[in-house]
């Protein structure tokens, strides 16, 4: 749940909050990224209305350590990845957020959907993502929720 002093903003909405929520923190939330550029792609979004990393409160920076540790452990539990990329672009969606892309040297499969890592071993191709049917998206969300529940 968003802290009382913080309110919903357009970037959280764009990435499907609260339906895409995987893990909630005081200053951040981890969401399933709608476009699965790589299997298990996430969005780590600030709950603040800040539009630059440097304007977040100190507490948000401190909590970021916990968030990244948690999401890396959960993703590794879900599906061991070879590398992980954090991209803070904020060109289209202005509020502070990171696109978190687990990277795989080999093509991944989930349900009946194939997830190639276009761009491997270079920069991920953000324009290539398989189209997910709703049941696959729900199954992926449930599997990731389970992985996050296993992280202590």
Short mmCIF file of N, CA and C in Angstrom, two decimals:
data_model
loop_
_atom_site.label_atom_id
_atom_site.label_comp_id
_atom_site.label_asym_id
_atom_site.label_seq_id
_atom_site.Cartn_x
_atom_site.Cartn_y
_atom_site.Cartn_z
N UNK A 1 0.84 -1.17 0.00
CA UNK A 1 0.00 0.00 0.00
C UNK A 1 0.89 1.24 0.00
N UNK A 2 0.48 2.28 -0.71
CA UNK A 2 1.27 3.50 -0.78
C UNK A 2 1.21 4.22 0.55
N UNK A 3 2.37 4.68 1.04
CA UNK A 3 2.44 5.39 2.31
C UNK A 3 1.47 6.56 2.31
N UNK A 4 0.94 6.90 3.48
CA UNK A 4 -0.09 7.94 3.59
C UNK A 4 0.33 9.27 2.97
N UNK A 5 1.60 9.61 3.07
CA UNK A 5 2.06 10.89 2.54
C UNK A 5 2.30 10.85 1.04
N UNK A 6 2.19 9.68 0.44
CA UNK A 6 2.45 9.54 -0.98
C UNK A 6 1.13 9.19 -1.69
N UNK A 7 1.02 9.63 -2.93
CA UNK A 7 -0.19 9.34 -3.68
C UNK A 7 0.17 8.70 -5.01
N UNK A 8 -0.82 8.11 -5.63
CA UNK A 8 -0.64 7.48 -6.95
C UNK A 8 -0.14 8.52 -7.94
N UNK A 9 0.73 8.11 -8.84
CA UNK A 9 1.14 8.99 -9.93
C UNK A 9 1.05 8.22 -11.25
N UNK A 10 1.17 8.96 -12.34
CA UNK A 10 0.94 8.40 -13.68
C UNK A 10 1.86 7.24 -14.03
N UNK A 11 3.09 7.26 -13.55
CA UNK A 11 4.03 6.18 -13.88
C UNK A 11 3.60 4.87 -13.23
N UNK A 12 3.16 4.94 -11.98
CA UNK A 12 2.64 3.73 -11.32
C UNK A 12 1.42 3.20 -12.08
N UNK A 13 0.53 4.11 -12.44
CA UNK A 13 -0.66 3.72 -13.20
C UNK A 13 -0.29 3.06 -14.53
N UNK A 14 0.65 3.65 -15.24
CA UNK A 14 1.07 3.14 -16.55
C UNK A 14 1.54 1.69 -16.47
N UNK A 15 2.20 1.36 -15.37
CA UNK A 15 2.73 0.01 -15.22
C UNK A 15 1.80 -0.91 -14.43
N UNK A 16 0.52 -0.51 -14.33
CA UNK A 16 -0.51 -1.41 -13.84
C UNK A 16 -0.71 -1.52 -12.35
N UNK A 17 -0.10 -0.60 -11.59
CA UNK A 17 -0.32 -0.63 -10.15
C UNK A 17 -1.80 -0.41 -9.87
N UNK A 18 -2.43 -1.13 -8.98
CA UNK A 18 -1.88 -2.13 -8.06
C UNK A 18 -1.96 -3.58 -8.58
N UNK A 19 -2.56 -3.80 -9.73
CA UNK A 19 -2.77 -5.16 -10.24
C UNK A 19 -1.46 -5.89 -10.58
N UNK A 20 -0.44 -5.13 -10.94
CA UNK A 20 0.84 -5.74 -11.32
C UNK A 20 1.81 -5.84 -10.14
N UNK A 21 1.37 -5.45 -8.96
CA UNK A 21 2.23 -5.40 -7.78
C UNK A 21 2.75 -6.78 -7.39
N UNK A 22 4.06 -6.84 -7.16
CA UNK A 22 4.70 -8.06 -6.69
C UNK A 22 5.22 -7.90 -5.26
N UNK A 23 5.70 -6.71 -4.94
CA UNK A 23 6.26 -6.45 -3.61
C UNK A 23 6.14 -4.97 -3.32
N UNK A 24 5.69 -4.67 -2.12
CA UNK A 24 5.47 -3.29 -1.71
C UNK A 24 6.44 -2.92 -0.59
N UNK A 25 7.01 -1.74 -0.70
CA UNK A 25 7.89 -1.19 0.32
C UNK A 25 7.36 0.18 0.70
N UNK A 26 7.98 0.84 1.64
CA UNK A 26 7.52 2.17 2.06
C UNK A 26 7.68 3.19 0.93
N UNK A 27 8.83 3.19 0.26
CA UNK A 27 9.12 4.21 -0.76
C UNK A 27 9.08 3.68 -2.19
N UNK A 28 9.04 2.37 -2.36
CA UNK A 28 9.15 1.74 -3.67
C UNK A 28 8.12 0.63 -3.81
N UNK A 29 7.86 0.24 -5.03
CA UNK A 29 7.10 -0.98 -5.27
C UNK A 29 7.70 -1.68 -6.49
N UNK A 30 7.56 -2.98 -6.49
CA UNK A 30 8.06 -3.80 -7.58
C UNK A 30 6.85 -4.33 -8.34
N UNK A 31 6.85 -4.07 -9.64
CA UNK A 31 5.72 -4.41 -10.49
C UNK A 31 6.16 -5.34 -11.62
N UNK A 32 5.25 -6.18 -12.07
CA UNK A 32 5.50 -6.97 -13.27
C UNK A 32 5.41 -6.02 -14.46
N UNK A 33 6.44 -6.00 -15.27
CA UNK A 33 6.46 -5.11 -16.44
C UNK A 33 5.49 -5.66 -17.48
N UNK A 34 4.57 -4.82 -17.99
CA UNK A 34 3.60 -5.31 -18.98
C UNK A 34 4.25 -5.94 -20.21
N UNK A 35 5.28 -5.30 -20.74
CA UNK A 35 6.00 -5.86 -21.89
C UNK A 35 7.19 -6.66 -21.35
N UNK A 36 7.13 -7.94 -21.55
CA UNK A 36 8.18 -8.83 -21.06
C UNK A 36 9.31 -8.91 -22.08
N UNK A 37 10.14 -7.88 -22.10
CA UNK A 37 11.29 -7.84 -23.00
C UNK A 37 12.17 -9.06 -22.77
N UNK A 38 12.34 -9.41 -21.52
CA UNK A 38 12.95 -10.68 -21.13
C UNK A 38 12.03 -11.29 -20.09
N UNK A 39 12.07 -12.59 -19.94
CA UNK A 39 11.20 -13.27 -18.99
C UNK A 39 11.48 -12.79 -17.57
N UNK A 40 10.43 -12.32 -16.91
CA UNK A 40 10.57 -11.83 -15.55
C UNK A 40 10.90 -10.35 -15.47
N UNK A 41 10.74 -9.62 -16.56
CA UNK A 41 11.02 -8.18 -16.56
C UNK A 41 10.12 -7.48 -15.55
N UNK A 42 10.72 -6.59 -14.78
CA UNK A 42 10.02 -5.88 -13.70
C UNK A 42 10.18 -4.38 -13.86
N UNK A 43 9.40 -3.66 -13.06
CA UNK A 43 9.58 -2.22 -12.91
C UNK A 43 9.73 -1.98 -11.41
N UNK A 44 10.80 -1.30 -11.03
CA UNK A 44 11.02 -0.88 -9.66
C UNK A 44 10.70 0.61 -9.63
N UNK A 45 9.55 0.95 -9.06
CA UNK A 45 9.04 2.32 -9.15
C UNK A 45 9.01 3.01 -7.80
N UNK A 46 9.46 4.24 -7.79
CA UNK A 46 9.35 5.07 -6.60
C UNK A 46 7.90 5.47 -6.42
N UNK A 47 7.46 5.55 -5.19
CA UNK A 47 6.11 6.02 -4.89
C UNK A 47 6.06 7.54 -4.80
N UNK A 48 7.23 8.17 -4.83
CA UNK A 48 7.30 9.62 -4.74
C UNK A 48 7.01 10.24 -6.11
N UNK A 49 6.67 11.48 -6.12
CA UNK A 49 6.41 12.21 -7.37
C UNK A 49 7.70 12.77 -7.97
N UNK A 50 8.83 12.37 -7.44
CA UNK A 50 10.13 12.85 -7.92
C UNK A 50 10.35 12.44 -9.38
N UNK A 51 10.96 13.33 -10.14
CA UNK A 51 11.26 13.04 -11.54
C UNK A 51 12.77 12.94 -11.79
N UNK A 52 13.55 12.95 -10.73
CA UNK A 52 14.99 12.68 -10.85
C UNK A 52 15.44 11.96 -9.59
N UNK A 53 16.37 11.06 -9.77
CA UNK A 53 16.86 10.22 -8.69
C UNK A 53 17.39 11.05 -7.52
N UNK A 54 18.06 12.14 -7.84
CA UNK A 54 18.67 12.98 -6.81
C UNK A 54 17.68 13.71 -5.92
N UNK A 55 16.43 13.79 -6.33
CA UNK A 55 15.44 14.51 -5.52
C UNK A 55 14.64 13.59 -4.60
N UNK A 56 14.91 12.30 -4.65
CA UNK A 56 14.25 11.38 -3.72
C UNK A 56 14.79 11.60 -2.31
N UNK A 57 13.97 11.37 -1.30
CA UNK A 57 14.48 11.51 0.06
C UNK A 57 15.53 10.45 0.37
N UNK A 58 16.39 10.77 1.30
CA UNK A 58 17.48 9.87 1.71
C UNK A 58 16.95 8.48 2.07
N UNK A 59 15.80 8.42 2.72
CA UNK A 59 15.23 7.14 3.14
C UNK A 59 14.90 6.25 1.93
N UNK A 60 14.49 6.87 0.85
CA UNK A 60 14.20 6.09 -0.37
C UNK A 60 15.47 5.48 -0.94
N UNK A 61 16.57 6.23 -0.88
CA UNK A 61 17.85 5.71 -1.36
C UNK A 61 18.31 4.54 -0.47
N UNK A 62 18.13 4.68 0.83
CA UNK A 62 18.51 3.61 1.74
C UNK A 62 17.68 2.36 1.48
N UNK A 63 16.38 2.54 1.29
CA UNK A 63 15.50 1.41 1.05
C UNK A 63 15.76 0.74 -0.30
N UNK A 64 16.32 1.48 -1.24
CA UNK A 64 16.62 0.94 -2.56
C UNK A 64 17.52 -0.29 -2.46
N UNK A 65 18.42 -0.30 -1.51
CA UNK A 65 19.29 -1.46 -1.30
C UNK A 65 18.46 -2.70 -0.99
N UNK A 66 17.53 -2.57 -0.08
CA UNK A 66 16.66 -3.69 0.28
C UNK A 66 15.84 -4.15 -0.92
N UNK A 67 15.32 -3.20 -1.67
CA UNK A 67 14.50 -3.52 -2.86
C UNK A 67 15.29 -4.32 -3.88
N UNK A 68 16.50 -3.86 -4.20
CA UNK A 68 17.28 -4.54 -5.23
C UNK A 68 17.74 -5.92 -4.76
N UNK A 69 18.10 -6.03 -3.51
CA UNK A 69 18.48 -7.34 -2.96
C UNK A 69 17.30 -8.30 -3.03
N UNK A 70 16.14 -7.83 -2.63
CA UNK A 70 14.93 -8.66 -2.64
C UNK A 70 14.57 -9.10 -4.05
N UNK A 71 14.55 -8.15 -4.98
CA UNK A 71 14.12 -8.52 -6.34
C UNK A 71 15.12 -9.42 -7.03
N UNK A 72 16.41 -9.23 -6.78
CA UNK A 72 17.41 -10.11 -7.39
C UNK A 72 17.27 -11.54 -6.85
N UNK A 73 17.04 -11.67 -5.55
CA UNK A 73 16.86 -13.00 -4.97
C UNK A 73 15.59 -13.66 -5.50
N UNK A 74 14.52 -12.89 -5.60
CA UNK A 74 13.25 -13.43 -6.10
C UNK A 74 13.37 -13.86 -7.55
N UNK A 75 14.01 -13.04 -8.38
CA UNK A 75 14.17 -13.40 -9.78
C UNK A 75 15.05 -14.64 -9.93
N UNK A 76 16.08 -14.75 -9.12
CA UNK A 76 16.96 -15.93 -9.18
C UNK A 76 16.20 -17.18 -8.73
N UNK A 77 15.28 -17.02 -7.77
CA UNK A 77 14.43 -18.12 -7.33
C UNK A 77 13.47 -18.53 -8.44
N UNK A 78 12.90 -17.54 -9.12
CA UNK A 78 11.95 -17.78 -10.20
C UNK A 78 12.62 -18.49 -11.38
N UNK A 79 13.72 -17.92 -11.85
CA UNK A 79 14.42 -18.46 -13.02
C UNK A 79 15.84 -17.90 -12.98
N UNK A 80 16.83 -18.72 -12.72
CA UNK A 80 18.20 -18.20 -12.68
C UNK A 80 18.56 -17.45 -13.97
N UNK A 81 19.01 -16.24 -13.81
CA UNK A 81 19.40 -15.39 -14.93
C UNK A 81 20.92 -15.33 -15.01
N UNK A 82 21.43 -14.88 -16.14
CA UNK A 82 22.88 -14.77 -16.33
C UNK A 82 23.41 -13.39 -15.93
N UNK A 83 22.63 -12.38 -16.17
CA UNK A 83 22.98 -10.99 -15.82
C UNK A 83 21.68 -10.29 -15.46
N UNK A 84 21.79 -9.10 -14.89
CA UNK A 84 20.59 -8.30 -14.63
C UNK A 84 20.90 -6.86 -15.02
N UNK A 85 19.97 -6.23 -15.69
CA UNK A 85 20.12 -4.84 -16.12
C UNK A 85 19.09 -3.97 -15.43
N UNK A 86 19.51 -2.81 -14.99
CA UNK A 86 18.62 -1.78 -14.44
C UNK A 86 18.69 -0.59 -15.38
N UNK A 87 17.56 -0.16 -15.88
CA UNK A 87 17.54 0.97 -16.80
C UNK A 87 16.64 2.06 -16.23
N UNK A 88 17.21 3.23 -15.99
CA UNK A 88 16.45 4.37 -15.48
C UNK A 88 16.36 5.38 -16.62
N UNK A 89 15.32 5.29 -17.39
CA UNK A 89 15.20 6.11 -18.60
C UNK A 89 14.40 7.38 -18.35
N UNK A 90 13.20 7.26 -17.83
CA UNK A 90 12.31 8.36 -17.47
C UNK A 90 12.13 9.41 -18.56
N UNK A 91 12.09 8.95 -19.80
CA UNK A 91 11.86 9.85 -20.93
C UNK A 91 10.36 9.97 -21.21
N UNK A 92 9.66 8.86 -21.21
CA UNK A 92 8.22 8.85 -21.48
C UNK A 92 7.44 8.90 -20.17
N UNK A 93 7.85 8.09 -19.22
CA UNK A 93 7.20 8.02 -17.91
C UNK A 93 8.10 8.76 -16.92
N UNK A 94 7.67 9.93 -16.45
CA UNK A 94 8.59 10.86 -15.80
C UNK A 94 9.02 10.53 -14.37
N UNK A 95 8.24 9.78 -13.62
CA UNK A 95 8.58 9.57 -12.22
C UNK A 95 9.69 8.51 -12.10
N UNK A 96 10.48 8.64 -11.07
CA UNK A 96 11.65 7.78 -10.90
C UNK A 96 11.23 6.31 -10.89
N UNK A 97 11.83 5.56 -11.81
CA UNK A 97 11.60 4.13 -11.87
C UNK A 97 12.73 3.48 -12.66
N UNK A 98 12.89 2.20 -12.44
CA UNK A 98 13.89 1.41 -13.15
C UNK A 98 13.18 0.27 -13.86
N UNK A 99 13.58 0.02 -15.09
CA UNK A 99 13.18 -1.18 -15.78
C UNK A 99 14.22 -2.22 -15.39
N UNK A 100 13.78 -3.32 -14.85
CA UNK A 100 14.69 -4.37 -14.38
C UNK A 100 14.54 -5.55 -15.33
N UNK A 101 15.62 -5.85 -16.01
CA UNK A 101 15.60 -6.90 -17.02
C UNK A 101 16.57 -8.01 -16.67
N UNK A 102 16.03 -9.18 -16.24
CA UNK A 102 16.93 -10.33 -16.10
C UNK A 102 17.37 -10.73 -17.51
N UNK A 103 18.64 -11.04 -17.66
CA UNK A 103 19.17 -11.34 -18.98
C UNK A 103 19.58 -12.80 -19.04
N UNK A 104 19.30 -13.41 -20.18
CA UNK A 104 19.54 -14.84 -20.37
C UNK A 104 20.36 -15.08 -21.63
N UNK A 105 21.37 -15.90 -21.52
CA UNK A 105 22.17 -16.26 -22.68
C UNK A 105 21.39 -17.18 -23.62
N UNK A 106 20.44 -17.92 -23.06
CA UNK A 106 19.63 -18.85 -23.86
C UNK A 106 18.17 -18.43 -23.83
N UNK A 107 17.46 -18.71 -24.90
CA UNK A 107 16.03 -18.43 -25.00
C UNK A 107 15.29 -19.15 -23.88
N UNK A 108 14.34 -18.45 -23.27
CA UNK A 108 13.55 -19.01 -22.18
C UNK A 108 12.14 -19.34 -22.66
N UNK A 109 11.47 -20.24 -21.93
CA UNK A 109 10.10 -20.62 -22.24
C UNK A 109 9.31 -20.56 -20.94
N UNK A 110 8.11 -19.99 -21.02
CA UNK A 110 7.21 -19.98 -19.87
C UNK A 110 5.82 -20.26 -20.41
N UNK A 111 5.13 -21.22 -19.81
CA UNK A 111 3.88 -21.74 -20.37
C UNK A 111 4.19 -22.15 -21.81
N UNK A 112 3.53 -21.59 -22.76
CA UNK A 112 3.82 -21.92 -24.16
C UNK A 112 4.46 -20.76 -24.90
N UNK A 113 4.91 -19.76 -24.15
CA UNK A 113 5.47 -18.56 -24.77
C UNK A 113 7.00 -18.62 -24.77
N UNK A 114 7.58 -18.29 -25.90
CA UNK A 114 9.03 -18.26 -26.07
C UNK A 114 9.51 -16.83 -25.79
N UNK A 115 10.57 -16.72 -24.99
CA UNK A 115 11.14 -15.43 -24.62
C UNK A 115 12.61 -15.37 -25.03
N UNK A 116 12.88 -14.93 -26.26
CA UNK A 116 14.29 -14.76 -26.65
C UNK A 116 14.81 -13.49 -25.98
N UNK A 117 16.08 -13.45 -25.69
CA UNK A 117 16.70 -12.23 -25.14
C UNK A 117 17.35 -11.51 -26.30
N UNK A 118 16.54 -10.77 -27.05
CA UNK A 118 17.05 -10.02 -28.20
C UNK A 118 18.07 -9.00 -27.73
N UNK A 119 19.18 -8.99 -28.40
CA UNK A 119 20.26 -8.08 -28.01
C UNK A 119 21.37 -8.75 -27.22
N UNK A 120 21.11 -9.92 -26.65
CA UNK A 120 22.15 -10.60 -25.87
C UNK A 120 23.36 -10.85 -26.75
N UNK A 121 24.55 -10.56 -26.33
CA UNK A 121 24.97 -10.13 -25.02
C UNK A 121 25.08 -8.61 -24.88
N UNK A 122 24.50 -7.88 -25.79
CA UNK A 122 24.55 -6.42 -25.73
C UNK A 122 23.32 -5.84 -25.05
N UNK A 123 22.97 -4.65 -25.46
CA UNK A 123 21.83 -3.94 -24.89
C UNK A 123 20.53 -4.65 -25.25
N UNK A 124 19.65 -4.77 -24.28
CA UNK A 124 18.36 -5.42 -24.52
C UNK A 124 17.56 -4.59 -25.52
N UNK A 125 16.85 -5.30 -26.38
CA UNK A 125 16.00 -4.65 -27.38
C UNK A 125 14.63 -4.39 -26.74
N UNK A 126 14.41 -3.16 -26.30
CA UNK A 126 13.18 -2.82 -25.59
C UNK A 126 11.93 -2.88 -26.47
N UNK A 127 12.13 -2.93 -27.78
CA UNK A 127 10.98 -2.97 -28.68
C UNK A 127 10.55 -4.39 -29.02
N UNK A 128 11.32 -5.36 -28.56
CA UNK A 128 10.93 -6.75 -28.87
C UNK A 128 10.45 -7.42 -27.58
N UNK A 129 9.21 -7.83 -27.61
CA UNK A 129 8.64 -8.58 -26.49
C UNK A 129 7.51 -9.44 -27.05
N UNK A 130 7.45 -10.68 -26.62
CA UNK A 130 6.34 -11.51 -27.10
C UNK A 130 5.01 -10.98 -26.57
N UNK A 131 3.97 -11.21 -27.31
CA UNK A 131 2.63 -10.83 -26.87
C UNK A 131 2.14 -11.90 -25.90
N UNK A 132 1.76 -11.46 -24.71
CA UNK A 132 1.30 -12.41 -23.70
C UNK A 132 -0.22 -12.49 -23.71
N UNK A 133 -0.74 -13.70 -23.72
CA UNK A 133 -2.17 -13.84 -23.51
C UNK A 133 -2.43 -13.65 -22.02
N UNK A 134 -3.64 -13.26 -21.67
CA UNK A 134 -3.94 -12.91 -20.28
C UNK A 134 -3.65 -14.05 -19.31
N UNK A 135 -3.96 -15.27 -19.69
CA UNK A 135 -3.72 -16.39 -18.77
C UNK A 135 -2.22 -16.58 -18.50
N UNK A 136 -1.38 -16.32 -19.51
CA UNK A 136 0.07 -16.42 -19.32
C UNK A 136 0.56 -15.30 -18.42
N UNK A 137 0.04 -14.09 -18.63
CA UNK A 137 0.42 -12.96 -17.77
C UNK A 137 0.04 -13.25 -16.33
N UNK A 138 -1.15 -13.78 -16.11
CA UNK A 138 -1.59 -14.10 -14.75
C UNK A 138 -0.74 -15.20 -14.13
N UNK A 139 -0.40 -16.19 -14.91
CA UNK A 139 0.43 -17.27 -14.42
C UNK A 139 1.84 -16.77 -14.07
N UNK A 140 2.37 -15.90 -14.92
CA UNK A 140 3.69 -15.31 -14.66
C UNK A 140 3.65 -14.48 -13.38
N UNK A 141 2.61 -13.67 -13.23
CA UNK A 141 2.45 -12.86 -12.03
C UNK A 141 2.39 -13.75 -10.79
N UNK A 142 1.60 -14.81 -10.85
CA UNK A 142 1.48 -15.73 -9.71
C UNK A 142 2.81 -16.41 -9.40
N UNK A 143 3.54 -16.82 -10.43
CA UNK A 143 4.84 -17.48 -10.22
C UNK A 143 5.84 -16.53 -9.58
N UNK A 144 5.82 -15.28 -10.01
CA UNK A 144 6.73 -14.29 -9.42
C UNK A 144 6.31 -13.93 -8.00
N UNK A 145 5.01 -13.83 -7.74
CA UNK A 145 4.55 -13.60 -6.36
C UNK A 145 5.06 -14.71 -5.45
N UNK A 146 5.01 -15.94 -5.93
CA UNK A 146 5.50 -17.07 -5.17
C UNK A 146 7.00 -16.94 -4.91
N UNK A 147 7.74 -16.53 -5.92
CA UNK A 147 9.20 -16.35 -5.76
C UNK A 147 9.50 -15.25 -4.74
N UNK A 148 8.75 -14.16 -4.79
CA UNK A 148 8.96 -13.08 -3.82
C UNK A 148 8.60 -13.54 -2.42
N UNK A 149 7.59 -14.39 -2.28
CA UNK A 149 7.20 -14.90 -0.96
C UNK A 149 8.29 -15.77 -0.34
N UNK A 150 9.12 -16.36 -1.18
CA UNK A 150 10.20 -17.22 -0.68
C UNK A 150 11.41 -16.43 -0.20
N UNK A 151 11.47 -15.15 -0.54
CA UNK A 151 12.61 -14.32 -0.12
C UNK A 151 12.35 -13.80 1.29
N UNK A 152 13.28 -14.07 2.16
CA UNK A 152 13.13 -13.64 3.56
C UNK A 152 13.91 -12.38 3.82
#
